[in-house]
């Protein structure tokens, strides 16, 4: 059996998956090289940056952070970065060893048992689809402020105008990224790299212009605007809620490794791309937030705490209508490539699980287009499910915070299903493998890994905590809405475990068309 618990690989003389094409260690998993390996260093870096998306994340939930904890919420940014850096360092070490599609799923396969691997993949898949639905909603926060014609449903004053219009705009974006990804990784990479270039340039220019427009000093980040007085934990309670705004941004850096089978020299490229994407996002995003709150004209302006205002309102007020709208257009570009990156990573998780015959209709989901070498069925399915999530929440006035919060909780849970087994492997002395090369944490591995686990568990609990203002702020009040994160995530986990219990009746296997090709001599010796 292969290391992945699959059936022996097919014997053949040559073909994809042998020789020079297997630079990503696919044979160790029993896989053949089937995806199009064309991505270079910048494309890999761009995939991680666009998933994190500095402009999308900082602008989408600024109003939540500011409206919950005031300017001081910005201090949650370095706190979240410090915690996520511990996770990213662990992932970089894994990427150097196992740069394969569906990174979290396949990493859990190596570090834990089959059940852990399945749950990691299932939670990551579910979280990624919900994340896609959450990301595309950001169009609603930006486009109507760019041009009123983008408010196609009502005039924005009706109780559901905003939410319904968000679903319309978001669904259109989902259709776009689905078509792009169905046409192959090369087209996706060109669009994504161009979008990331625009985003990085816009971020730097925005930092300079906001700094020049500042009307307060950096000490503004210590101001709480009186928040927290009505909470049992005081301002700490408000700050913990506001940390959602920062926690939402800094994840998805593992995308660079999930595209490992399509990246040239992935063992070196993927670890560097993971760390560079996170650090670049922290620096640029942090400066945007800092100078953004310094450029606020009226700290008590209610639009700063509204999804129809937020940081976009700050930019328009500080830079003027024309210049401000240019940057809003750049934000729209960033949202587009962010959605594209999330959709791309989600497809790779579907593909990775399907080629192990671990999903319903696996053969169809893992089938690659003969020309584009991409799983078209998986691309369409992810898009359809994302739109369905939007439609279910179409009349939910708090659609932004509800969908976003649940997405982040599930991402943190799936990351824990990798970092916890990794920590246990370190304690047993089985990680890193003796033959491991490339990026390694060395003696720092154990403390970094332990910190990653503690951080992930604490943040997941914080984000899932049943706060009415997050999950059920608008009446009628129901317990299952307030406990929405636990109910929804628990339901997803139960469905996954039920399917896995049924699926275990059949032996695990790599689908024949994706099984590694090995020389006849090796097959005769029983090697896979």
Short mmCIF file of C-alpha atoms in Angstrom, two decimals, residues 10 13 85 126 285 300 347 356 464 495 498:
data_model
loop_
_atom_site.label_atom_id
_atom_site.label_comp_id
_atom_site.label_asym_id
_atom_site.label_seq_id
_atom_site.Cartn_x
_atom_site.Cartn_y
_atom_site.Cartn_z
CA UNK A 10 -0.44 1.20 -12.03
CA UNK A 13 6.79 2.43 -18.75
CA UNK A 85 2.46 33.45 11.68
CA UNK A 126 -17.05 23.34 3.49
CA UNK A 285 -2.91 45.96 5.57
CA UNK A 300 -18.53 59.73 15.65
CA UNK A 347 -11.52 23.27 -6.49
CA UNK A 356 -8.92 9.39 -3.47
CA UNK A 464 -17.76 30.93 17.45
CA UNK A 495 -22.82 15.09 7.89
CA UNK A 498 -21.86 10.08 8.64
#
